[in-house]
Coordinates of C-alpha atoms in Angstrom, one line a residue:
Chain A
M1 CA -64.8 -14.1 -9.0
N2 CA -64.5 -15.2 -5.6
P3 CA -61.8 -17.8 -5.1
L4 CA -64.1 -20.0 -3.2
D5 CA -66.7 -20.0 -5.8
V6 CA -64.0 -21.1 -8.4
L7 CA -63.1 -24.1 -6.1
R8 CA -66.7 -25.1 -5.6
F9 CA -67.3 -24.7 -9.2
G10 CA -64.2 -26.9 -10.3
W11 CA -65.1 -29.5 -7.6
G12 CA -68.5 -29.8 -8.9
A13 CA -67.2 -30.4 -12.2
L14 CA -64.8 -33.1 -11.2
S15 CA -67.1 -34.9 -9.0
G16 CA -69.4 -35.6 -11.8
H17 CA -66.7 -37.9 -13.2
R18 CA -65.9 -39.8 -10.0
L19 CA -63.9 -42.6 -11.7
R20 CA -61.9 -40.5 -13.9
T21 CA -61.2 -38.0 -11.2
G22 CA -60.2 -40.7 -9.0
L23 CA -57.9 -42.4 -11.4
S24 CA -55.9 -39.1 -12.0
V25 CA -55.9 -38.3 -8.3
G26 CA -54.5 -41.9 -7.9
G27 CA -51.9 -41.2 -10.5
V28 CA -50.5 -38.2 -8.7
A29 CA -50.8 -39.9 -5.2
V30 CA -48.6 -43.0 -6.4
G31 CA -45.9 -40.6 -7.7
I32 CA -46.1 -38.5 -4.5
A33 CA -46.1 -41.6 -2.2
A34 CA -43.0 -43.0 -4.4
V35 CA -41.0 -39.6 -3.6
V36 CA -41.9 -39.6 0.2
A37 CA -41.0 -43.3 0.6
L38 CA -37.9 -43.1 -1.3
T39 CA -36.7 -39.9 0.4
A40 CA -37.8 -41.7 3.7
L41 CA -35.5 -44.6 2.8
G42 CA -32.4 -42.5 1.6
E43 CA -32.7 -40.4 4.8
G44 CA -33.0 -43.4 6.7
A45 CA -29.7 -44.8 5.2
R46 CA -28.2 -41.5 6.0
R47 CA -29.3 -41.5 9.6
Y48 CA -28.1 -45.0 10.0
V49 CA -24.7 -44.3 8.8
V50 CA -24.6 -41.2 11.2
Q51 CA -25.7 -43.4 14.0
E52 CA -23.1 -46.1 13.4
F53 CA -20.3 -43.6 13.3
T54 CA -21.5 -41.9 16.5
S55 CA -21.6 -45.4 17.9
L56 CA -17.7 -45.8 17.2
G57 CA -16.9 -43.1 19.4
S58 CA -17.0 -39.5 18.6
N59 CA -14.2 -36.9 18.8
L60 CA -12.0 -39.6 17.1
L61 CA -8.8 -38.9 15.1
I62 CA -7.6 -42.0 13.4
V63 CA -3.8 -42.0 12.5
I64 CA -2.8 -44.5 9.5
P65 CA 0.9 -45.3 8.4
G66 CA 1.5 -44.0 5.0
K67 CA 0.7 -40.7 3.1
V68 CA -2.3 -40.8 1.1
E69 CA -1.0 -38.7 -1.8
T70 CA 0.6 -39.5 -5.0
T71 CA 4.3 -38.6 -5.2
G72 CA 6.8 -38.8 -8.0
T73 CA 9.9 -37.9 -6.3
L74 CA 10.7 -41.2 -4.4
P75 CA 11.0 -44.6 -5.9
F76 CA 8.6 -47.2 -4.9
G77 CA 6.3 -44.7 -3.1
G78 CA 8.7 -43.5 -0.6
V79 CA 10.0 -44.7 2.7
V80 CA 7.2 -45.4 5.3
H81 CA 8.2 -45.5 8.7
D82 CA 6.6 -47.7 11.3
L83 CA 3.8 -46.4 13.4
T84 CA 4.7 -47.3 17.1
V85 CA 3.5 -47.8 20.4
A86 CA 5.8 -45.1 21.3
D87 CA 4.3 -42.8 18.9
A88 CA 0.9 -43.4 20.4
R89 CA 2.2 -42.8 23.8
A90 CA 3.9 -39.5 22.7
I91 CA 0.8 -38.2 21.1
A92 CA -1.0 -38.8 24.3
Q93 CA 1.6 -37.4 26.6
R94 CA 2.7 -34.3 24.7
L95 CA -0.6 -33.0 23.1
P96 CA -3.0 -31.4 25.6
E97 CA -5.8 -31.7 23.0
I98 CA -5.6 -35.4 23.1
V99 CA -7.1 -37.3 26.2
R100 CA -5.8 -40.7 25.3
T101 CA -4.7 -42.8 22.6
A102 CA -5.1 -46.5 21.8
P103 CA -2.7 -48.1 19.6
V104 CA -4.1 -51.0 17.4
A105 CA -2.6 -54.0 15.7
V106 CA -4.6 -56.4 13.9
A107 CA -4.3 -60.0 12.9
T108 CA -6.6 -62.8 12.1
D109 CA -5.8 -66.2 13.6
L110 CA -7.3 -69.2 15.2
V111 CA -8.3 -69.0 18.9
Q112 CA -8.9 -72.4 20.6
Y113 CA -10.2 -73.7 23.7
R114 CA -9.9 -77.4 24.0
D115 CA -11.0 -78.9 20.8
R116 CA -13.1 -75.9 19.7
G117 CA -11.5 -73.4 17.4
R118 CA -12.6 -70.2 15.6
S119 CA -10.8 -67.9 13.3
V120 CA -11.5 -64.4 14.4
P121 CA -9.8 -60.9 14.0
I122 CA -7.4 -60.5 17.0
L123 CA -6.9 -56.7 18.2
G124 CA -3.8 -55.8 19.8
T125 CA -4.5 -52.8 21.9
T126 CA -4.3 -51.4 25.4
G127 CA -6.9 -50.6 28.2
A128 CA -7.3 -47.2 26.6
Y129 CA -9.2 -48.7 23.6
Q130 CA -12.3 -49.4 26.1
F131 CA -12.8 -45.6 26.5
V132 CA -11.9 -44.4 23.0
R133 CA -14.3 -46.9 21.3
Q134 CA -16.8 -46.7 24.1
V135 CA -17.1 -50.6 24.4
R136 CA -18.3 -52.2 27.7
V137 CA -17.4 -55.4 29.4
A138 CA -20.0 -57.8 30.4
A139 CA -18.0 -59.9 32.8
G140 CA -14.4 -59.8 34.1
R141 CA -12.5 -56.7 33.0
F142 CA -10.8 -55.3 29.9
L143 CA -7.1 -55.1 29.2
P144 CA -5.0 -53.3 31.8
P145 CA -3.8 -49.9 31.4
G146 CA -0.7 -51.5 30.5
S147 CA 3.1 -51.1 31.0
A148 CA 5.5 -49.6 28.9
Q149 CA 5.5 -52.5 26.4
H150 CA 2.0 -53.6 27.0
G151 CA 2.9 -57.1 27.3
G152 CA 1.1 -59.9 29.2
S153 CA -1.1 -62.8 28.3
G154 CA -4.6 -61.8 29.2
I155 CA -7.4 -62.1 26.5
V156 CA -10.7 -60.5 26.4
L157 CA -13.3 -62.3 24.2
G158 CA -16.1 -60.7 22.0
P159 CA -19.5 -62.2 23.3
K160 CA -19.8 -64.3 20.0
V161 CA -16.4 -65.9 20.5
A162 CA -17.2 -66.6 24.1
A163 CA -20.5 -68.2 23.3
E164 CA -19.0 -70.3 20.4
L165 CA -15.9 -71.6 22.2
F166 CA -17.4 -72.0 25.8
R167 CA -21.0 -73.0 25.1
G168 CA -22.3 -71.7 28.2
D169 CA -19.6 -72.3 30.5
N170 CA -17.8 -69.5 32.3
P171 CA -15.0 -68.6 30.3
L172 CA -13.2 -66.3 32.9
G173 CA -9.9 -67.5 34.1
K174 CA -9.8 -70.3 31.5
I175 CA -7.0 -70.8 29.1
V176 CA -7.2 -70.3 25.4
R177 CA -4.7 -70.8 22.8
V178 CA -3.8 -68.4 19.7
G179 CA -1.5 -70.4 17.7
P180 CA 1.2 -71.8 20.0
Y181 CA 0.6 -69.2 22.5
R182 CA -1.4 -69.5 25.8
F183 CA -3.8 -66.7 27.2
R184 CA -5.9 -66.5 30.2
V185 CA -9.4 -65.1 29.7
I186 CA -9.7 -61.9 31.7
G187 CA -13.0 -60.6 30.5
V188 CA -15.9 -61.0 28.1
M189 CA -17.4 -58.1 26.1
A190 CA -21.0 -56.7 26.1
P191 CA -22.6 -57.2 22.8
K192 CA -22.1 -54.3 20.4
G193 CA -23.4 -55.7 17.3
R194 CA -22.4 -55.1 13.7
S195 CA -21.3 -51.6 12.7
L196 CA -20.7 -50.7 9.0
G197 CA -20.4 -54.5 8.3
F198 CA -17.9 -55.3 10.8
D199 CA -18.9 -57.7 13.7
F200 CA -17.8 -56.1 17.0
D201 CA -18.7 -59.1 19.0
D202 CA -16.7 -61.6 17.0
L203 CA -13.2 -60.7 17.8
V204 CA -10.9 -60.8 20.8
F205 CA -8.4 -58.5 22.3
I206 CA -4.9 -58.9 23.6
P207 CA -2.2 -56.6 24.8
V208 CA -0.6 -54.7 21.8
G209 CA 3.0 -55.7 22.8
T210 CA 2.2 -59.1 22.8
A211 CA 0.4 -58.9 19.6
M212 CA 3.2 -57.3 17.9
R213 CA 5.7 -59.8 19.1
I214 CA 3.6 -63.1 18.1
F215 CA 2.6 -61.8 15.0
N216 CA 5.9 -60.4 14.1
R217 CA 4.6 -56.8 13.4
S218 CA 6.8 -53.9 13.4
S219 CA 4.1 -51.2 12.6
L220 CA 0.8 -50.6 14.2
F221 CA -2.4 -50.9 12.2
R222 CA -3.5 -47.5 13.4
I223 CA -3.7 -45.2 16.4
L224 CA -7.0 -44.1 17.8
C225 CA -6.7 -40.7 19.3
E226 CA -9.5 -39.4 21.6
V227 CA -9.8 -35.6 21.2
R228 CA -11.0 -33.6 24.2
T229 CA -13.7 -31.5 22.6
A230 CA -15.2 -31.7 19.2
S231 CA -14.1 -28.1 18.4
D232 CA -10.5 -29.2 19.0
L233 CA -10.6 -31.7 16.2
G234 CA -9.0 -29.7 13.6
R235 CA -6.3 -28.2 15.8
A236 CA -5.6 -31.6 17.3
K237 CA -5.2 -33.0 13.7
R238 CA -2.5 -30.6 12.8
R239 CA -0.6 -31.0 15.8
V240 CA -0.7 -34.8 15.7
L241 CA 0.6 -34.4 12.1
S242 CA 3.5 -32.1 13.1
L243 CA 4.3 -34.2 16.0
L244 CA 4.7 -37.3 13.9
R245 CA 6.7 -35.4 11.1
E246 CA 9.0 -34.3 14.1
R247 CA 9.5 -37.9 15.2
H248 CA 9.7 -39.6 11.9
R249 CA 11.6 -36.7 10.1
V250 CA 9.1 -37.0 7.3
D251 CA 5.4 -36.7 6.4
D252 CA 4.4 -40.3 6.2
V253 CA 1.3 -40.7 8.2
T254 CA -2.3 -39.9 7.5
V255 CA -4.8 -38.5 10.2
I256 CA -8.5 -38.8 9.4
T257 CA -11.4 -37.6 11.4
Q258 CA -14.7 -39.3 12.0
D259 CA -16.6 -36.3 10.6
A260 CA -14.6 -36.3 7.3
V261 CA -15.4 -40.0 6.8
L262 CA -19.1 -39.1 8.0
S263 CA -19.5 -36.3 5.8
A264 CA -18.1 -38.3 2.8
F265 CA -20.7 -41.0 3.5
S266 CA -23.3 -38.3 4.1
S267 CA -22.8 -36.7 0.8
I268 CA -22.8 -40.0 -1.0
L269 CA -26.2 -41.0 0.5
S270 CA -27.6 -37.4 0.0
A271 CA -26.8 -37.7 -3.8
L272 CA -28.3 -41.4 -3.6
T273 CA -31.4 -39.8 -2.0
L274 CA -31.7 -37.3 -4.8
A275 CA -31.2 -40.0 -7.3
L276 CA -34.1 -41.7 -5.8
V277 CA -36.1 -38.7 -5.9
A278 CA -35.2 -38.0 -9.5
I279 CA -36.5 -41.6 -10.5
A280 CA -39.7 -40.9 -8.4
S281 CA -40.3 -37.6 -10.2
V282 CA -40.6 -39.6 -13.5
S283 CA -43.8 -41.2 -12.2
L284 CA -44.8 -37.6 -11.3
T285 CA -44.3 -36.4 -14.7
V286 CA -46.3 -39.5 -16.0
A287 CA -49.0 -38.6 -13.5
G288 CA -48.9 -34.8 -14.9
V289 CA -49.5 -36.1 -18.4
G290 CA -52.4 -38.1 -17.1
I291 CA -53.9 -34.9 -15.7
M292 CA -53.3 -33.1 -18.9
N293 CA -55.1 -36.0 -20.9
V294 CA -58.0 -36.0 -18.4
M295 CA -58.5 -32.2 -18.8
L296 CA -58.2 -32.2 -22.6
V297 CA -61.0 -34.8 -22.6
S298 CA -62.9 -32.7 -20.2
V299 CA -62.6 -29.7 -22.4
T300 CA -63.6 -31.5 -25.4
E301 CA -66.6 -32.9 -23.8
R302 CA -67.6 -29.7 -22.1
R303 CA -67.6 -27.5 -25.2
R304 CA -71.1 -26.5 -24.7
E305 CA -70.5 -25.7 -21.3
I306 CA -67.5 -23.4 -22.1
G307 CA -69.7 -21.9 -24.8
L308 CA -72.5 -21.0 -22.4
L309 CA -70.0 -19.7 -19.6
K310 CA -68.9 -17.4 -22.3
A311 CA -72.5 -16.4 -23.4
V312 CA -73.3 -15.7 -19.8
G313 CA -70.5 -13.3 -19.4
A314 CA -67.4 -15.3 -18.2
T315 CA -64.3 -13.7 -19.6
N316 CA -61.5 -15.5 -21.2
G317 CA -59.4 -15.2 -17.9
Q318 CA -62.1 -16.6 -15.8
V319 CA -62.6 -19.5 -18.1
L320 CA -58.7 -20.1 -17.7
V321 CA -58.8 -19.9 -14.0
A322 CA -61.8 -22.1 -13.8
F323 CA -60.1 -24.9 -15.9
L324 CA -56.6 -24.3 -14.1
T325 CA -58.2 -24.7 -10.7
E326 CA -59.8 -28.1 -11.8
A327 CA -56.4 -29.4 -12.6
T328 CA -54.9 -28.2 -9.6
I329 CA -57.6 -29.7 -7.4
L330 CA -56.8 -33.0 -9.2
S331 CA -53.1 -32.7 -8.3
T332 CA -53.5 -31.2 -4.9
A333 CA -55.9 -34.0 -4.0
G334 CA -53.2 -36.5 -5.4
G335 CA -50.5 -34.8 -3.3
L336 CA -52.3 -35.0 -0.1
A337 CA -53.5 -38.7 -0.8
G338 CA -49.9 -39.4 -1.9
L339 CA -48.4 -38.0 1.3
G340 CA -50.8 -40.1 3.4
L341 CA -50.0 -43.2 1.3
G342 CA -46.0 -42.6 1.4
L343 CA -46.2 -41.9 5.2
A344 CA -48.4 -45.0 5.8
A345 CA -45.7 -47.0 3.7
V346 CA -43.0 -45.7 5.7
R347 CA -44.7 -46.5 9.0
I348 CA -45.2 -50.2 7.7
F349 CA -41.5 -50.4 6.7
V350 CA -40.4 -49.1 10.1
H351 CA -42.7 -51.5 11.7
L352 CA -41.1 -54.5 9.8
Y353 CA -37.4 -53.3 10.3
P354 CA -37.3 -51.3 13.5
G355 CA -33.4 -50.9 13.2
F356 CA -33.6 -48.9 10.2
P357 CA -34.5 -45.1 11.1
A358 CA -36.4 -44.5 7.8
S359 CA -38.2 -41.3 8.0
P360 CA -39.1 -38.6 5.3
P361 CA -37.4 -35.3 6.0
A362 CA -39.6 -32.3 6.4
W363 CA -38.4 -30.6 3.1
S364 CA -39.3 -33.7 1.2
L365 CA -42.9 -33.5 2.4
A366 CA -43.1 -29.9 1.6
A367 CA -41.4 -30.4 -1.8
A368 CA -43.7 -33.3 -2.6
L369 CA -46.8 -31.4 -2.0
G370 CA -45.4 -28.3 -3.8
T371 CA -44.4 -30.4 -6.8
A372 CA -47.8 -32.0 -7.0
V373 CA -49.7 -28.7 -7.0
L374 CA -47.1 -27.4 -9.5
V375 CA -47.8 -30.3 -11.8
G376 CA -51.4 -29.9 -12.0
T377 CA -51.0 -26.3 -12.6
V378 CA -48.2 -26.9 -15.2
F379 CA -50.0 -29.6 -16.9
G380 CA -53.4 -27.8 -16.8
V381 CA -52.2 -24.8 -18.8
V382 CA -52.5 -26.4 -22.3
P383 CA -56.1 -27.8 -21.6
A384 CA -57.3 -24.4 -19.9
R385 CA -55.7 -22.5 -22.9
R386 CA -57.6 -24.8 -25.4
A387 CA -60.9 -24.0 -23.4
T388 CA -60.2 -20.3 -23.4
R389 CA -59.7 -20.2 -27.4
L390 CA -62.9 -22.0 -28.1
D391 CA -65.2 -19.8 -30.3
P392 CA -68.4 -19.5 -28.3
V393 CA -70.6 -19.8 -31.3
S394 CA -69.2 -23.1 -32.4
A395 CA -69.0 -24.4 -28.9
L396 CA -72.7 -23.7 -28.3
T397 CA -73.9 -24.9 -31.8
G398 CA -71.7 -27.9 -31.5
R399 CA -70.1 -27.3 -34.9
Chain B
M1 CA -80.8 0.9 -28.8
I2 CA -79.2 -1.0 -31.6
Q3 CA -78.0 0.0 -35.0
L4 CA -76.7 -2.4 -37.3
E5 CA -75.2 -0.9 -40.6
R6 CA -74.1 -2.8 -43.5
I7 CA -73.1 -5.8 -41.4
S8 CA -71.5 -8.8 -43.3
R9 CA -70.2 -12.0 -42.0
V10 CA -68.0 -14.2 -44.0
Y11 CA -66.8 -17.7 -43.2
H12 CA -63.9 -19.3 -44.9
V13 CA -64.5 -22.8 -45.6
G14 CA -61.4 -24.3 -47.2
D15 CA -60.6 -22.0 -50.1
S16 CA -64.3 -20.8 -50.7
E17 CA -66.1 -18.1 -49.0
V18 CA -69.4 -18.4 -47.2
H19 CA -71.3 -15.2 -46.9
A20 CA -73.5 -15.9 -43.9
L21 CA -74.6 -12.2 -43.8
R22 CA -74.6 -9.8 -46.6
D23 CA -75.0 -5.9 -45.7
V24 CA -77.7 -6.4 -43.2
S25 CA -78.8 -3.1 -41.7
L26 CA -81.3 -3.0 -38.9
E27 CA -82.4 -0.9 -36.1
I28 CA -84.0 -2.1 -33.0
A29 CA -85.4 0.2 -30.5
G30 CA -85.5 -0.2 -26.7
G31 CA -88.4 -2.3 -25.6
E32 CA -89.2 -3.7 -28.9
H33 CA -90.5 -7.3 -29.6
L34 CA -88.8 -8.4 -32.9
A35 CA -88.8 -11.8 -34.6
I36 CA -86.3 -12.8 -37.1
I37 CA -87.7 -15.4 -39.3
G38 CA -86.2 -17.5 -42.1
P39 CA -85.3 -21.0 -43.1
S40 CA -82.3 -22.8 -41.8
G41 CA -79.1 -21.4 -43.3
S42 CA -80.6 -17.9 -44.1
G43 CA -78.3 -16.3 -41.6
K44 CA -80.7 -15.6 -38.8
S45 CA -78.6 -17.4 -36.2
T46 CA -75.4 -15.5 -37.1
L47 CA -77.3 -12.4 -37.1
M48 CA -78.3 -13.3 -33.4
H49 CA -74.8 -14.4 -32.4
I50 CA -73.6 -10.9 -33.7
L51 CA -76.3 -9.1 -31.8
G52 CA -75.2 -11.1 -28.8
C53 CA -71.6 -10.2 -29.1
L54 CA -70.7 -13.9 -29.4
D55 CA -69.3 -13.2 -33.0
R56 CA -67.8 -10.3 -34.7
P57 CA -68.9 -9.1 -38.1
S58 CA -66.4 -9.1 -41.1
S59 CA -67.6 -5.6 -41.9
G60 CA -70.1 -3.0 -40.9
S61 CA -70.8 -1.2 -37.7
Y62 CA -72.7 -2.5 -34.8
R63 CA -73.8 0.1 -32.1
F64 CA -75.3 -1.1 -28.9
G65 CA -76.4 1.6 -26.6
G66 CA -74.5 4.1 -28.6
R67 CA -71.3 2.1 -28.3
E68 CA -69.4 0.7 -31.2
V69 CA -69.1 -3.1 -30.4
G70 CA -66.3 -3.7 -33.0
A71 CA -63.9 -1.4 -30.9
L72 CA -64.5 -3.3 -27.8
S73 CA -61.9 -5.6 -26.5
E74 CA -62.8 -9.2 -25.6
E75 CA -63.0 -8.5 -22.0
E76 CA -65.5 -5.6 -22.4
R77 CA -67.5 -7.7 -24.9
S78 CA -67.7 -10.4 -22.1
H79 CA -68.8 -7.7 -19.8
L80 CA -71.5 -6.5 -22.1
R81 CA -72.8 -10.0 -22.5
Q82 CA -72.8 -10.3 -18.8
Q83 CA -74.6 -7.0 -17.8
E84 CA -76.7 -6.2 -20.9
I85 CA -77.7 -9.3 -22.9
G86 CA -79.4 -12.6 -21.8
F87 CA -79.6 -15.7 -24.1
V88 CA -82.2 -18.5 -24.3
F89 CA -81.2 -21.3 -26.4
Q90 CA -83.1 -24.0 -28.2
F91 CA -81.3 -26.8 -26.4
F92 CA -81.5 -24.8 -23.1
H93 CA -77.7 -25.3 -22.4
L94 CA -78.1 -26.0 -18.6
L95 CA -75.2 -27.5 -16.9
P96 CA -76.5 -31.1 -15.9
R97 CA -74.5 -31.0 -12.7
L98 CA -75.9 -28.0 -11.2
T99 CA -79.5 -27.8 -9.6
A100 CA -82.1 -25.3 -11.1
V101 CA -80.9 -22.6 -8.8
G102 CA -77.2 -23.4 -9.3
N103 CA -77.9 -22.8 -13.1
V104 CA -79.6 -19.5 -12.6
E105 CA -76.7 -18.4 -10.3
L106 CA -74.2 -19.0 -13.0
P107 CA -74.0 -15.5 -14.5
M108 CA -73.7 -14.0 -11.2
L109 CA -70.9 -16.4 -10.3
F110 CA -68.7 -14.7 -13.1
A111 CA -69.9 -11.4 -12.2
G112 CA -68.5 -11.8 -8.8
V113 CA -71.9 -11.4 -6.9
G114 CA -71.6 -12.6 -3.3
R115 CA -73.0 -16.1 -2.3
R116 CA -76.1 -15.1 -0.4
E117 CA -77.0 -12.4 -2.8
R118 CA -76.7 -14.9 -5.6
R119 CA -79.0 -17.3 -4.0
R120 CA -81.5 -14.6 -3.2
R121 CA -81.7 -13.1 -6.7
A122 CA -81.7 -16.5 -8.2
T123 CA -84.7 -17.8 -6.0
E124 CA -86.5 -14.6 -6.9
A125 CA -85.9 -15.3 -10.6
L126 CA -87.1 -19.0 -10.5
R127 CA -90.3 -17.7 -8.5
A128 CA -90.9 -15.3 -11.3
V129 CA -90.9 -18.2 -14.0
G130 CA -93.1 -20.1 -11.5
L131 CA -90.5 -22.8 -10.5
E132 CA -90.2 -22.1 -6.8
D133 CA -91.0 -25.7 -6.1
R134 CA -88.3 -27.0 -8.4
M135 CA -85.2 -25.1 -7.4
E136 CA -83.1 -28.0 -6.1
H137 CA -84.0 -30.1 -9.0
R138 CA -81.2 -31.1 -11.6
P139 CA -82.1 -30.5 -15.4
D140 CA -82.8 -34.2 -15.8
Q141 CA -85.4 -34.0 -13.2
L142 CA -87.3 -31.4 -15.2
S143 CA -89.6 -31.5 -18.2
G144 CA -88.6 -29.5 -21.3
G145 CA -90.8 -26.6 -20.5
Q146 CA -89.4 -26.5 -17.1
R147 CA -85.8 -26.4 -18.3
Q148 CA -86.5 -23.6 -20.7
R149 CA -88.1 -21.5 -17.9
V150 CA -84.9 -22.1 -15.8
A151 CA -83.0 -21.0 -18.8
I152 CA -85.1 -17.9 -19.0
A153 CA -84.7 -17.3 -15.3
R154 CA -80.8 -17.5 -16.0
A155 CA -81.2 -15.1 -18.9
V156 CA -82.8 -12.3 -16.8
V157 CA -81.2 -12.7 -13.5
M158 CA -78.7 -10.1 -14.4
E159 CA -81.4 -7.9 -15.4
P160 CA -80.2 -7.3 -19.1
S161 CA -81.9 -4.8 -21.4
L162 CA -81.6 -7.3 -24.4
L163 CA -83.0 -10.7 -24.3
L164 CA -82.1 -13.0 -27.2
A165 CA -83.9 -16.2 -28.0
D166 CA -82.8 -18.6 -30.5
E167 CA -85.6 -21.1 -31.4
P168 CA -86.8 -21.1 -27.8
T169 CA -89.8 -23.2 -28.6
G170 CA -87.9 -25.6 -31.0
N171 CA -87.7 -28.4 -28.5
L172 CA -91.0 -28.2 -26.9
D173 CA -94.6 -29.4 -27.2
R174 CA -97.4 -26.9 -28.0
A175 CA -98.3 -26.2 -24.4
S176 CA -95.0 -25.7 -23.1
A177 CA -94.0 -23.5 -26.1
E178 CA -97.2 -21.5 -25.3
E179 CA -96.0 -21.1 -21.7
V180 CA -92.5 -20.1 -22.6
M181 CA -93.5 -17.6 -25.4
E182 CA -95.9 -16.0 -22.6
L183 CA -93.2 -15.7 -20.2
L184 CA -90.9 -14.1 -22.7
E185 CA -93.5 -11.6 -23.6
S186 CA -94.0 -10.9 -20.0
M187 CA -90.3 -10.2 -19.7
N188 CA -90.9 -7.8 -22.8
R189 CA -93.7 -6.0 -21.3
E190 CA -91.4 -5.2 -18.2
G191 CA -89.4 -3.2 -20.7
R192 CA -86.7 -5.6 -22.0
T193 CA -86.0 -5.7 -25.6
L194 CA -86.8 -9.1 -27.0
V195 CA -85.4 -10.7 -30.0
V196 CA -86.7 -14.1 -31.1
V197 CA -85.2 -16.0 -33.9
T198 CA -87.4 -18.8 -35.2
H199 CA -88.3 -20.7 -38.3
D200 CA -91.9 -21.0 -36.9
P201 CA -94.4 -18.4 -38.6
E202 CA -96.6 -18.8 -35.5
V203 CA -94.1 -17.8 -33.0
A204 CA -92.9 -15.0 -35.3
A205 CA -96.3 -13.7 -35.8
R206 CA -96.6 -13.0 -32.0
A207 CA -94.1 -10.3 -32.3
R208 CA -94.7 -6.8 -33.1
R209 CA -92.5 -6.6 -35.8
I210 CA -91.0 -9.4 -38.1
V211 CA -88.0 -9.4 -40.4
R212 CA -87.5 -12.1 -42.9
M213 CA -84.1 -13.4 -43.8
S214 CA -83.0 -15.5 -46.8
D215 CA -79.6 -16.3 -48.1
G216 CA -77.7 -13.8 -45.6
E217 CA -80.1 -10.9 -46.5
L218 CA -82.9 -9.1 -45.0
Q219 CA -85.7 -9.6 -47.2
A220 CA -88.8 -7.7 -45.8
E221 CA -90.1 -6.4 -42.9
A222 CA -93.7 -6.7 -41.6
A223 CA -95.8 -5.9 -38.7
G224 CA -96.8 -8.9 -36.5
D225 CA -100.0 -9.6 -34.4
G226 CA -98.2 -8.7 -31.1
T227 CA -99.5 -5.8 -29.4

């Protein structure tokens, strides 16, 4: 029996019941569309995070004071040495894998201009930060490369801070106050937007030495290290650790890489995507049961036809194939319609939220269609076997 | 061509046994025109289903063309039906979604005959039953007599040696019945063995040989008017 003839025969039987066929196809289509749309969202979330991390600057090592591990040998968690500007300088100067380092101290305080004030994060850092984090200045200049102690009273405003405090005036050269201290505005940053929930436009930069003095800090918040090439990341990390161990006489810092954070996020989001797919698969199962039901009804209705097919010489195998083919046509048509529906939904979503890179990965399209075909075949087996088992005499006589 | 020896068919209905056929022995020669007559419930339909390999006897031997049918596998019996046996039913059993020519093509579909060849042979068979102008009509657009002629075209399109007709005129008016019987008899004259199951003495009388059944047993054999 020619496969094309089987298909034509099945199609003929299905097109006799348009509503019923349409509904079963629709059931599968909704399930597949859900799988496509949800994987697109999950994948979009993953891409979004990757994008955000890349925008923070690649090839980055982040040194944090304190050892992330549980120790029982020292009381009160052990002694943590301060992470200092001198550490940052030593890393930059002594390790060839590191291009530059940016020490970062953080505090939140009120920044005032005349009678207007705004409480924002204050980052104490050096001119290197601009290159390490890949931020740009819209007007004026960033913090100077800095002297030994990185003092001075220049301040660089985030665009939001500048807009809120100056309301359209040119802030360059104006005096603002941070607590009791006076700073001269030397630059305004270009907008960078939010990244992972942190607003990079709503902060100010001051020299790191000044920041540690006025906020009375002895330790940096962290040191950002720009590594020469991504392939050096692993080695650079080990050398930074051993350098600081040498300087502090103890292992008391943690070095994290962007890609470690990234891969953690990425695997969380992949798990999320899979969870979404699992939920969507429930609807596929429901659709499969729908196909099974329709095929069972069809087999019951077509007892005489099945009897006749056997009388004219169709073997049990041919009857089985014919009914399985019908179920598979239903699910395949549903799968194709679902792909179209899902892709259209994703397109509408992207149109509404252009910033979110929702796009179904190729594997999910292939898997969705494959699953659809499989669902029809698997759920078609029981009805098809029932058709095969029909006794031709009782099928023909309607007994 | 056909030898039945002591064929019995027992159905189990609940705890009781129903003997549809009891020790039926019958020989049918090639090219014969035989009528099986009897009231409903006499076992004549069961006998026809066994002759058509749609049913298996509970005991006894059925030889078709020298082969013991009881020894054949399910698949081989399908093949036998496909190649050697054509059925004509009281209720036509045409597929309503297919056109006349599509219905006639059906046996060839499962025999794996190519599309063009199917169409050619189906057209020829419909021409032979006088329906060349109704080929693209669906069954609901045809009269009862026309439907039965389509069914006859379907039955003979595989060139079977045995034609089994179960009450072929049971649902037809007199004129259509006459047409259908003439058609079946012309198929018989071409050399096909024709077995007609009926309860209508007039239809039975057209056969050359009549066997009467009652209560699952062969009662008597008579010669018919058929020539």
